[in-house]
Coordinates of C-alpha atoms in Angstrom, one line a residue:
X1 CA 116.2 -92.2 19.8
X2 CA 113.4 -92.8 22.5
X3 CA 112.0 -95.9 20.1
X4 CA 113.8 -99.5 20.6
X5 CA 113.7 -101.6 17.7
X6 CA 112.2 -104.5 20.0
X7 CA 108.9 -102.5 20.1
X8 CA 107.6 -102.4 15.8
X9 CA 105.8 -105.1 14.1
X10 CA 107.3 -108.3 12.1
X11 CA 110.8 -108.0 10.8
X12 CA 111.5 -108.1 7.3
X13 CA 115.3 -108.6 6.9
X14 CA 115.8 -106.8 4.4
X15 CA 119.1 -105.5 2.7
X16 CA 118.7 -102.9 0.1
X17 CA 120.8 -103.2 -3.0
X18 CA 123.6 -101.1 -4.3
X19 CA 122.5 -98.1 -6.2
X20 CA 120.9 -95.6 -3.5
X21 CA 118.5 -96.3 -0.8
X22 CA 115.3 -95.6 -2.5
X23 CA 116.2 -97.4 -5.6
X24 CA 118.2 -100.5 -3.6
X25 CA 115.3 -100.8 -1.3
X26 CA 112.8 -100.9 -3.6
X27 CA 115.3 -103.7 -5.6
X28 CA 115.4 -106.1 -2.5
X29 CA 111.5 -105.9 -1.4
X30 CA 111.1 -106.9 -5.7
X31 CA 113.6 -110.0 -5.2
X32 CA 111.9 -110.8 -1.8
X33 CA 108.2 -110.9 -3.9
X34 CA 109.6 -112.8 -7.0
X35 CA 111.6 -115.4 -5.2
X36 CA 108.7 -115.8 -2.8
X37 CA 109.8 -115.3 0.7
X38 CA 107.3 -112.3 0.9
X39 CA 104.2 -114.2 0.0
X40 CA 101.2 -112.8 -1.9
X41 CA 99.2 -111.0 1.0
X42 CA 102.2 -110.7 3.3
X43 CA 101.8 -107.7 5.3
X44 CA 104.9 -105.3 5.1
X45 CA 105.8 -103.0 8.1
X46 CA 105.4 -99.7 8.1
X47 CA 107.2 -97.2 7.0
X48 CA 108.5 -96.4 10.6
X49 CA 109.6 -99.5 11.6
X50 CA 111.2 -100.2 8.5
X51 CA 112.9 -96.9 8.3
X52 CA 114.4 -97.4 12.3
X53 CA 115.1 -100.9 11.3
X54 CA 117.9 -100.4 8.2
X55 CA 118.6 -97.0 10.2
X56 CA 117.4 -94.5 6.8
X57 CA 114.8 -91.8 6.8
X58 CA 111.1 -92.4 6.7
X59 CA 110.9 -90.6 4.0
X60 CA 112.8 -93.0 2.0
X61 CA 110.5 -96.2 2.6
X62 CA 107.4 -94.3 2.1
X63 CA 108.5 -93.4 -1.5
X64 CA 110.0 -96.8 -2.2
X65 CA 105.8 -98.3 -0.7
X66 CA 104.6 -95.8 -3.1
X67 CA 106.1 -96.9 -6.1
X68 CA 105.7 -100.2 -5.6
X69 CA 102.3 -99.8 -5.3
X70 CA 102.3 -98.1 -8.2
X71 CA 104.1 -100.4 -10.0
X72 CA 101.5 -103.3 -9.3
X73 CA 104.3 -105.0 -6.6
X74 CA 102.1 -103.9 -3.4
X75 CA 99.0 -102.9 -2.0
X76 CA 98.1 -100.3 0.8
X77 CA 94.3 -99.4 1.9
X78 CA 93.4 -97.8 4.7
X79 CA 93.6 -100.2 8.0
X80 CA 95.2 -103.0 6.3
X81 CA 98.3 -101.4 6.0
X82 CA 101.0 -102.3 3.2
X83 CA 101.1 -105.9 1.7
X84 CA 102.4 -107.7 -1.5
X85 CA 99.8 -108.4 -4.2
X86 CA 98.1 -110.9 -4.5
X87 CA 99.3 -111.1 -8.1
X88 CA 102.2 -110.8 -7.3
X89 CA 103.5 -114.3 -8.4
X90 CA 107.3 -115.5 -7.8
X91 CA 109.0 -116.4 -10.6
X92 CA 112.0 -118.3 -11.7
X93 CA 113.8 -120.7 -9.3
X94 CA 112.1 -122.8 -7.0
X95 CA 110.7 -120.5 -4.6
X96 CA 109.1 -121.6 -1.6
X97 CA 105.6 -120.4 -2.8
X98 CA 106.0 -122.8 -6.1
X99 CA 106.5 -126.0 -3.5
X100 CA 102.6 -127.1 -3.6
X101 CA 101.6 -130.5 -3.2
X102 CA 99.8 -132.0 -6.3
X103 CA 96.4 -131.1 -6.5
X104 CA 94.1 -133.9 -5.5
X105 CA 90.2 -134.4 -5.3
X106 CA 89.1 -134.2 -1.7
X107 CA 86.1 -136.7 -0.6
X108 CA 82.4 -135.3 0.1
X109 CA 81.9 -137.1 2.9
X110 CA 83.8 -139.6 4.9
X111 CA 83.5 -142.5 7.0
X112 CA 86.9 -142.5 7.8
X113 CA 87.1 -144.0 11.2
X114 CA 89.4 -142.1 14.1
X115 CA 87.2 -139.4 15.8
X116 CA 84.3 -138.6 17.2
X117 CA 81.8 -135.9 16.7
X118 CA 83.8 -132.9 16.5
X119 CA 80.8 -130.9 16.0
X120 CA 79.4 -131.8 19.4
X121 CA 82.0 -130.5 20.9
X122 CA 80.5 -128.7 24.1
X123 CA 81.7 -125.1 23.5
X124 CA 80.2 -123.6 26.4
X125 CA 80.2 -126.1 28.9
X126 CA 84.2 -126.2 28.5
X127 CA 84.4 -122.4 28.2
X128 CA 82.6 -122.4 31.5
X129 CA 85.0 -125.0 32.8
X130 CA 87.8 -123.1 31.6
X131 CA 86.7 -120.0 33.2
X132 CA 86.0 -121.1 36.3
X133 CA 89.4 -123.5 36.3
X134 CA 91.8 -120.4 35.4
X135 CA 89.8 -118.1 38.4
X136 CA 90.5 -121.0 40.9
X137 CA 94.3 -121.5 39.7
X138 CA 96.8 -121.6 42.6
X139 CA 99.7 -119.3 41.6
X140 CA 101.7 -122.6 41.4
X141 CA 99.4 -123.9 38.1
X142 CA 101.8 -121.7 36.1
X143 CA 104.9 -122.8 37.2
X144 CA 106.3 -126.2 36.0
X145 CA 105.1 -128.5 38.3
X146 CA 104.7 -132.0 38.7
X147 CA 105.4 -134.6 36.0
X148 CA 102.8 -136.9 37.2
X149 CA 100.5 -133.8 36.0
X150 CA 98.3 -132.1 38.2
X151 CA 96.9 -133.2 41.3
X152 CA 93.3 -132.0 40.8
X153 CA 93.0 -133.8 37.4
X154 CA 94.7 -137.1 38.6
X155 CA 92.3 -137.1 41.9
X156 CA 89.3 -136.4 39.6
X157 CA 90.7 -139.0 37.1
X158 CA 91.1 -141.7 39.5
X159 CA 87.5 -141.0 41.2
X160 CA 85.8 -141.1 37.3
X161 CA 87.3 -144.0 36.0
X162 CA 86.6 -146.3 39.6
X163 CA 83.1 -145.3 38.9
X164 CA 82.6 -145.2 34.7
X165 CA 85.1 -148.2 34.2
X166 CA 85.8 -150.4 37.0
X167 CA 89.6 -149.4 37.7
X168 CA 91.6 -149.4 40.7
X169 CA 92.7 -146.1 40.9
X170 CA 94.0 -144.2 43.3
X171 CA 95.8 -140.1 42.5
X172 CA 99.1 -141.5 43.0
X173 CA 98.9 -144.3 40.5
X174 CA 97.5 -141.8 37.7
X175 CA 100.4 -140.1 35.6
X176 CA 98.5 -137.4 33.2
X177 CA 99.9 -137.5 29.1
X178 CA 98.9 -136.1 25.8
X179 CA 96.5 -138.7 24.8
X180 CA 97.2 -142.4 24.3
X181 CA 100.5 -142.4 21.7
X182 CA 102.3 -140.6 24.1
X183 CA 101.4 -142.8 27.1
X184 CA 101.8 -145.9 24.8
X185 CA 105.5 -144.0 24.1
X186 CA 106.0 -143.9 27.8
X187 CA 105.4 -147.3 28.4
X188 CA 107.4 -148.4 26.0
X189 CA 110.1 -146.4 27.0
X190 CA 109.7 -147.7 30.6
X191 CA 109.9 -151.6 29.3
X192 CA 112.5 -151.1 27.1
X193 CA 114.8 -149.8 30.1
X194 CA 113.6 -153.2 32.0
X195 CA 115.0 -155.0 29.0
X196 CA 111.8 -156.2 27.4
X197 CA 112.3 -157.3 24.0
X198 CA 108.8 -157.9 22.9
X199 CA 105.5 -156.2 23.2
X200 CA 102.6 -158.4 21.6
X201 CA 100.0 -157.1 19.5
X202 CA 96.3 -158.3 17.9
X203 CA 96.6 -159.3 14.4
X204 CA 94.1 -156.7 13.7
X205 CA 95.1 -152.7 14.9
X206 CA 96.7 -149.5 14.1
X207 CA 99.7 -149.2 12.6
X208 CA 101.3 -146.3 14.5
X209 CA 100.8 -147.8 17.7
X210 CA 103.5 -150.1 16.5
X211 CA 105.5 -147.8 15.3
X212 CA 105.1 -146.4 19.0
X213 CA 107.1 -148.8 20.7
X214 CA 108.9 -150.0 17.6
X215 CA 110.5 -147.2 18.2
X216 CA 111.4 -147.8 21.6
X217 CA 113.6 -151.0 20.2
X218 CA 110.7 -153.1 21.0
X219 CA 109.4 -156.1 18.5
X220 CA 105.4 -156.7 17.9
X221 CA 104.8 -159.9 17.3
X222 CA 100.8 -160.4 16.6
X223 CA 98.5 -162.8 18.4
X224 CA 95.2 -163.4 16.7
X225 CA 91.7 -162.5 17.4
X226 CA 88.5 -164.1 16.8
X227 CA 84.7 -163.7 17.5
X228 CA 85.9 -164.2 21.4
X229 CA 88.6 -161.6 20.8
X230 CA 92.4 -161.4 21.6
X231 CA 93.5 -165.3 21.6
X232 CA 95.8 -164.9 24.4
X233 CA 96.8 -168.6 24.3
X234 CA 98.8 -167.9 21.7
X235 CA 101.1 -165.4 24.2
X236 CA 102.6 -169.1 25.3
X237 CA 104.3 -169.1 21.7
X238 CA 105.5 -165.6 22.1
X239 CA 108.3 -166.6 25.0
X240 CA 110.4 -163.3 25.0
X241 CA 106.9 -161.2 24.8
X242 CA 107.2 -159.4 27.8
X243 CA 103.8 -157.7 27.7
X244 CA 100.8 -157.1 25.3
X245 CA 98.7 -154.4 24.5
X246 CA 95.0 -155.2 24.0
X247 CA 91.9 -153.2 23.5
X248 CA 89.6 -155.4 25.9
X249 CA 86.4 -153.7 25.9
X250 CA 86.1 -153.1 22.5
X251 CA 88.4 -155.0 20.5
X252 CA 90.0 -152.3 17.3
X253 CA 88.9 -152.4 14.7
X254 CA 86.5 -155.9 15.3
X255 CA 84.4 -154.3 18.1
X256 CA 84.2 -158.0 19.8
X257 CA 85.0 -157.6 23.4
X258 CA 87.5 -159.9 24.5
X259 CA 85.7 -162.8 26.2
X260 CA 85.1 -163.2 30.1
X261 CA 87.4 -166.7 30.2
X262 CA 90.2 -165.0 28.2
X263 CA 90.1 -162.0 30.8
X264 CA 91.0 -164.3 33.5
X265 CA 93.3 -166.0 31.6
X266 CA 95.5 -162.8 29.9
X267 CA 95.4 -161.6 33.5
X268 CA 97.0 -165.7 34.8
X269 CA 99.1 -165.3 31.8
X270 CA 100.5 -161.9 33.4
X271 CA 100.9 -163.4 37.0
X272 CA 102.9 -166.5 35.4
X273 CA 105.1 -164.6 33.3
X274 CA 106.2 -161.2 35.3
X275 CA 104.2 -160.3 32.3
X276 CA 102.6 -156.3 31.7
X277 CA 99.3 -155.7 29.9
X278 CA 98.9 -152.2 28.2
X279 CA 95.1 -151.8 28.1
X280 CA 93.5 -149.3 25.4
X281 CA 90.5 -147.9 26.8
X282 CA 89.9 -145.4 23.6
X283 CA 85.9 -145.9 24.0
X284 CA 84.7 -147.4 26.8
X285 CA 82.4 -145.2 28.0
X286 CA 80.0 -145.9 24.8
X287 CA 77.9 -149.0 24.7
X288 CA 73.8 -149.5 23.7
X289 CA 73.4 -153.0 23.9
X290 CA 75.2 -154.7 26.8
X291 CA 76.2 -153.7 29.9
X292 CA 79.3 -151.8 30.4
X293 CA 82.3 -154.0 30.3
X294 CA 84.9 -153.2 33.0
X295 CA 88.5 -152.0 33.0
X296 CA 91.0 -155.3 32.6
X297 CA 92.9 -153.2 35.1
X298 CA 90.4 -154.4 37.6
X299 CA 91.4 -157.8 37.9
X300 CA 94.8 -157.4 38.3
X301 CA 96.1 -153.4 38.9
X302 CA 99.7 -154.4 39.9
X303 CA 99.7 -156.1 36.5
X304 CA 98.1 -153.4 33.7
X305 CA 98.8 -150.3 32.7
X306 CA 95.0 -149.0 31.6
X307 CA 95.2 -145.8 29.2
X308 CA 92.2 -143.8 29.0
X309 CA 91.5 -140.5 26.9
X310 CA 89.1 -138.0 25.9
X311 CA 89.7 -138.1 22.4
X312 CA 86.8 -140.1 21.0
X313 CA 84.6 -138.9 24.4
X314 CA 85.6 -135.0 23.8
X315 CA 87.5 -134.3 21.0
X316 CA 91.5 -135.5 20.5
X317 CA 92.3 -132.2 19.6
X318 CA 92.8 -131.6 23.9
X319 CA 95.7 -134.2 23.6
X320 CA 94.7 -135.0 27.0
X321 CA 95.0 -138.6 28.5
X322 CA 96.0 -140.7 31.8
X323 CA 97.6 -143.9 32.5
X324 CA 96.5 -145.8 35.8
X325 CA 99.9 -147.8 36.3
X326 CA 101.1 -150.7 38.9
X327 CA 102.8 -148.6 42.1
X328 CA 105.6 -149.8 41.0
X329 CA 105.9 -148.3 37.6
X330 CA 104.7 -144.8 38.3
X331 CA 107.9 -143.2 39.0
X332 CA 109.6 -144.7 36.2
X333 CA 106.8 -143.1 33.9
X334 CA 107.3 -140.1 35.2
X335 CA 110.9 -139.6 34.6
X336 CA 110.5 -141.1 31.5
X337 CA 108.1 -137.6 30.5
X338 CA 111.9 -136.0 31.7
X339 CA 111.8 -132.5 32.3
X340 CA 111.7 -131.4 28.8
X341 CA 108.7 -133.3 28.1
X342 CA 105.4 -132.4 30.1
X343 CA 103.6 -131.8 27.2
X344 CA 100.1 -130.9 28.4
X345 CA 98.8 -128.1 29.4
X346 CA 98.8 -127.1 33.7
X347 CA 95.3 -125.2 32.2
X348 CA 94.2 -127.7 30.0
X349 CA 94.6 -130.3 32.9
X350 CA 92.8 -127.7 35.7
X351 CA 89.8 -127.6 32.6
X352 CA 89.7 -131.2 32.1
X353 CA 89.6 -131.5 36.4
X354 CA 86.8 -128.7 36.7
X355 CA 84.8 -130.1 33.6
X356 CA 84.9 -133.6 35.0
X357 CA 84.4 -132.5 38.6
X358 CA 81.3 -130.4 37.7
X359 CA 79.3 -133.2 36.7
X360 CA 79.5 -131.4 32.6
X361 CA 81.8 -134.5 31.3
X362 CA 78.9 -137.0 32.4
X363 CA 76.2 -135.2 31.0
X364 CA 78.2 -134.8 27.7
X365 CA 78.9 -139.0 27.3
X366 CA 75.3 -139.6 27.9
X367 CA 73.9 -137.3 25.1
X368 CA 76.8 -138.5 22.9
X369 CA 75.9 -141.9 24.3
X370 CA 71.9 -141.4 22.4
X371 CA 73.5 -139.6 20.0
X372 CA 76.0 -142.2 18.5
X373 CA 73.1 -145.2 19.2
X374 CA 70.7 -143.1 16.8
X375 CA 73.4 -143.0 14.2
X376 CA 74.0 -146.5 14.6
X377 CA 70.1 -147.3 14.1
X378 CA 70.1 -145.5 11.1
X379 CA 72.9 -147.3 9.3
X380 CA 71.6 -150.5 10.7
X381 CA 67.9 -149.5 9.0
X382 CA 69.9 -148.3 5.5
X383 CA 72.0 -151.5 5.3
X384 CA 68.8 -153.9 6.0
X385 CA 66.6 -151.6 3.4
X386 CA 69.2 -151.3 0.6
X387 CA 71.9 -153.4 1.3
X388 CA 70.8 -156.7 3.1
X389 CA 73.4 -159.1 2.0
X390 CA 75.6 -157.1 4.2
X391 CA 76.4 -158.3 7.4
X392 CA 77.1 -155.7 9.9
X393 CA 79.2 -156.6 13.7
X394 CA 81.0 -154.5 16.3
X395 CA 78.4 -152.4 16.6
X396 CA 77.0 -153.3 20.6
X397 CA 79.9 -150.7 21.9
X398 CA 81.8 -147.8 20.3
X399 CA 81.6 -145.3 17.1
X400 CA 82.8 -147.9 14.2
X401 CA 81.0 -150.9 12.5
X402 CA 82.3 -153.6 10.3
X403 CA 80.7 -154.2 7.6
X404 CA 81.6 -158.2 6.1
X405 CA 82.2 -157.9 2.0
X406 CA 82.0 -160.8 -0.2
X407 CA 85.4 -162.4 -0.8
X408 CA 87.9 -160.4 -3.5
X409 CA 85.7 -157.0 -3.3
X410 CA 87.2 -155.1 -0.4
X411 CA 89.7 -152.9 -2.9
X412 CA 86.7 -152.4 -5.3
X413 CA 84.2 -151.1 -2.9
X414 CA 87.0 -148.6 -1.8
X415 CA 87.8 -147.3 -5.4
X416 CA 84.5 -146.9 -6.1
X417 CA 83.3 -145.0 -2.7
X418 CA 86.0 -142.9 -4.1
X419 CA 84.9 -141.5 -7.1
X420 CA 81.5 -141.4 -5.7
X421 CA 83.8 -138.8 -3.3
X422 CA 83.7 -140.9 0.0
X423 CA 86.0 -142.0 2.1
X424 CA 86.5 -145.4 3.2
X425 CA 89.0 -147.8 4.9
X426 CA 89.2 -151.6 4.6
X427 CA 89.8 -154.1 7.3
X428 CA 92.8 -154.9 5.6
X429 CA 94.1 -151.6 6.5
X430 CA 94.9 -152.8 9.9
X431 CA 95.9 -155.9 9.4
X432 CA 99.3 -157.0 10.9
X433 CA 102.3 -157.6 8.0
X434 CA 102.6 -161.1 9.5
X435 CA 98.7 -161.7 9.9
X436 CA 97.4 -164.2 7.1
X437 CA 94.6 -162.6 5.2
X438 CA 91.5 -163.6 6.8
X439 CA 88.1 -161.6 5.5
X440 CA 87.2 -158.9 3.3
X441 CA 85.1 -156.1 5.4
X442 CA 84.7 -152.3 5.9
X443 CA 85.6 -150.4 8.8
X444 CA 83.3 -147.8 9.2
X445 CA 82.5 -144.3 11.7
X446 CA 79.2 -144.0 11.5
X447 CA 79.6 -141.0 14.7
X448 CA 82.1 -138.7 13.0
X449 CA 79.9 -137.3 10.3
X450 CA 78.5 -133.9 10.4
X451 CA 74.6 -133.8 11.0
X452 CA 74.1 -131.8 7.3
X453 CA 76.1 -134.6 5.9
X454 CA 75.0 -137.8 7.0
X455 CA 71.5 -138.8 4.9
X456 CA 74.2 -138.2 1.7
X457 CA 76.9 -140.0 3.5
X458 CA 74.4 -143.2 3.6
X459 CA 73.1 -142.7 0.5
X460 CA 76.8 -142.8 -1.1
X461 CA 77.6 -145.8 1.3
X462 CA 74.7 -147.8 -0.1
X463 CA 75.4 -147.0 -3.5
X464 CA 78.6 -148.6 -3.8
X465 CA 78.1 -152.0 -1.6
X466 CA 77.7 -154.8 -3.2

């Protein structure tokens, strides 16, 4: 036989029954459909490879297709080859094709904050990158490589965030990861192994960043925040808190910053202590009415760990991030990604390098930058024209707003954004479980909607404030 079964198309394991190999074929591939492990629309293989597969004639499984077909069981046309009905429904049991989720109403638009613009995604600008990246790959890109990640991305990483954010950074502090939960997971890791017991957290934040290092074996404790931000006195109640994680620039989901005198004093607070600070820098690079406000990392680099991403700059579909870490801590990090756990992409980084290297990520934040200001113009104009007992905040920096809610109505305005089919989320979303209830209030992305949808996305928003 001069065909090896490791050259035809998908497997079907298959038995036919008892009763001859026509009839016992044709048997199975029934029980396969009505049980549902060959889907409706699942392409069969042909008659060849099916034939050298269970070792019978050709012959045999071409008659079996046949009447099948026939029978209503399967379909064949001309370059689509053979595949199961599409009314061909399993039935009886619980077969895997029964195991749907209940139906529910999807929203017609959203303001669901989390993501940027995934529309303005530049396509051809990263396609360029990408080409150009993958032509320029030393052989060694496609071997395992460093754990740190690649050297191109962390030199081009360390040179971008000195100039865009005010950090210390030189290539061999940077350690590349898949966006910031995995370098929040890292971390964690890390300070768990030095026997930290405690990472602080804002009162306000996400609750899977928690969960993060939760579980690592480490406790959150919350700290509040105020108009001024993270209230990092309150780390001198916090005693076995062996470091915090803030989002300084732009506190989430507030959007204060955290105030110049706290800086200095989270970073004193650090010194004292033997302290760590795990900065979130998830959107630093957008702000319309200030002036940019610096890394954290700045004041102190042998005493933060700053985390940056392309997620809300790009798209956090790349799952491509970097941490800029005390000297000290780097190779701890890195064996803490182990072997088994490099995660992103020796491309993907050479892409990010080239894009960034280029000058094309630059250009991309600054039209995102006018971009995301318009859109926060327009809901700005909306609320004062149709909605002006609102009070709107967070909105000098970032791609969310909050939008304050009269006392008791933050549950209603979210039911009834709903069956006007929009999303929403409430401040109280993010609130810590030990956080006293503070304020009702909105958090809302005014930069994720698509172009198309956004005059209706208002128009639903406004409808249901009160």
């Amino acid at each position: 036989m001069t065909d090896s079964w490791a050259t035809f198309g998908a497997d079907l394991h298959i038995e036919p029954h008892a009763g001859g190999l026509r009839d016992g074929l044709m048997e199975a591939l029934r029980d396969a459909v009505r049980t549902g492990r060959l889907a409706p629309g699942s392409r069969l293989p042909s008659s060849r490879a099916l034939a050298a597969d269970l070792g019978i004639a050709r012959n045999t499984v071409a008659d079996a297709y046949a009447e099948l077909v026939a029978e209503g069981w399967l379909t064949a046309r001309q370059g689509s080859g053979t595949r199961v009905a599409r009314r061909a429904e399993p039935r009886g049991g619980t077969p895997v094709a029964r195991r749907t989720l209940p139906a529910r109403r999807l929203p017609t638009y959203s303001l669901m904050p989390g993501q940027p613009d995934l529309a303005s995604f530049p396509r051809a600008a990263w396609l360029r990158a990408s080409r150009r990246a993958l032509t320029d790959a030393p052989d060694g890109a496609f071997g395992y490589g460093d754990p740190r990640g690649r050297t191109e991305l962390r030199t081009v990483v360390a040179e971008y965030v000195g100039r865009a954010r005010g950090v210390y950074a030189d290539p061999e502090r940077v350690v590349i990861c898949s966006g910031f939960i995995h370098g929040l997971r890292l971390v964690g890791e890390v300070l768990a192994r030095r026997e930290v017991r405690e990472v602080a957290v804002d009162s306000y934040g996400l609750d899977f960043h928690r969960t993060a290092l939760a579980r690592a074996g480490l406790r959150t404790p919350c700290v509040p925040v105020d108009r001024l931000g993270t209230v990092v006195g309150a780390l001198a109640d916090r005693p076995e808190a062996g470091a915090v994680l803030m989002t300084p620039a732009h506190q989430f989901p507030t959007g204060v910053p955290l105030h110049p005198d706290r800086r200095v004093a989270v970073v004193d607070w650090a010194r004292a202590t033997g302290g760590l600070i795990v900065e979130d820098d998830y959107d630093g690079e957008f702000r319309y009415d200030r002036q940019p406000v610096g890394s954290l990392q700045g004041l102190d680099p042998d005493r933060v760990v700053h985390i940056g991403t392309v997620s809300k700059s790009l798209a956090p579909g790349l799952r491509l991030g970097w941490m800029v870490a005390p000297a000290g801590m780097v190779a701890e990090l890195a064996d803490a990604k182990g072997f088994s756990d490099w995660t992103t992409s020796s491309l993907d980084q050479l892409t990010l390098a080239e894009f960034i290297a280029s000058g094309a990520y630059d250009r991309h934040v600054r039209a995102m930058r006018l971009r995301y200001r318009r859109r926060r113009d327009q809901l700005v104009a909306a609320l004062a024209e149709r909605a002006p007992g609102i009070r709107i905040s967070g909105i000098a920096a970032g791609l969310h707003a909050v939008l304050e809610l009269p006392e008791g109505t933050e549950r209603s305005v979210i039911s009834a954004a709903a069956f006007q089919g929009l999303a929403l989320e409430g401040l109280s979303y993010f609130r810590h479980p030990d956080a006293a209830r503070e304020r009702d209030a909105l958090v809302i992305s005014y930069g994720s909607p698509s172009d198309s949808a956004w005059k209706g996305t208002l128009d639903a928003l406004c409808r249901v404030l009160p």
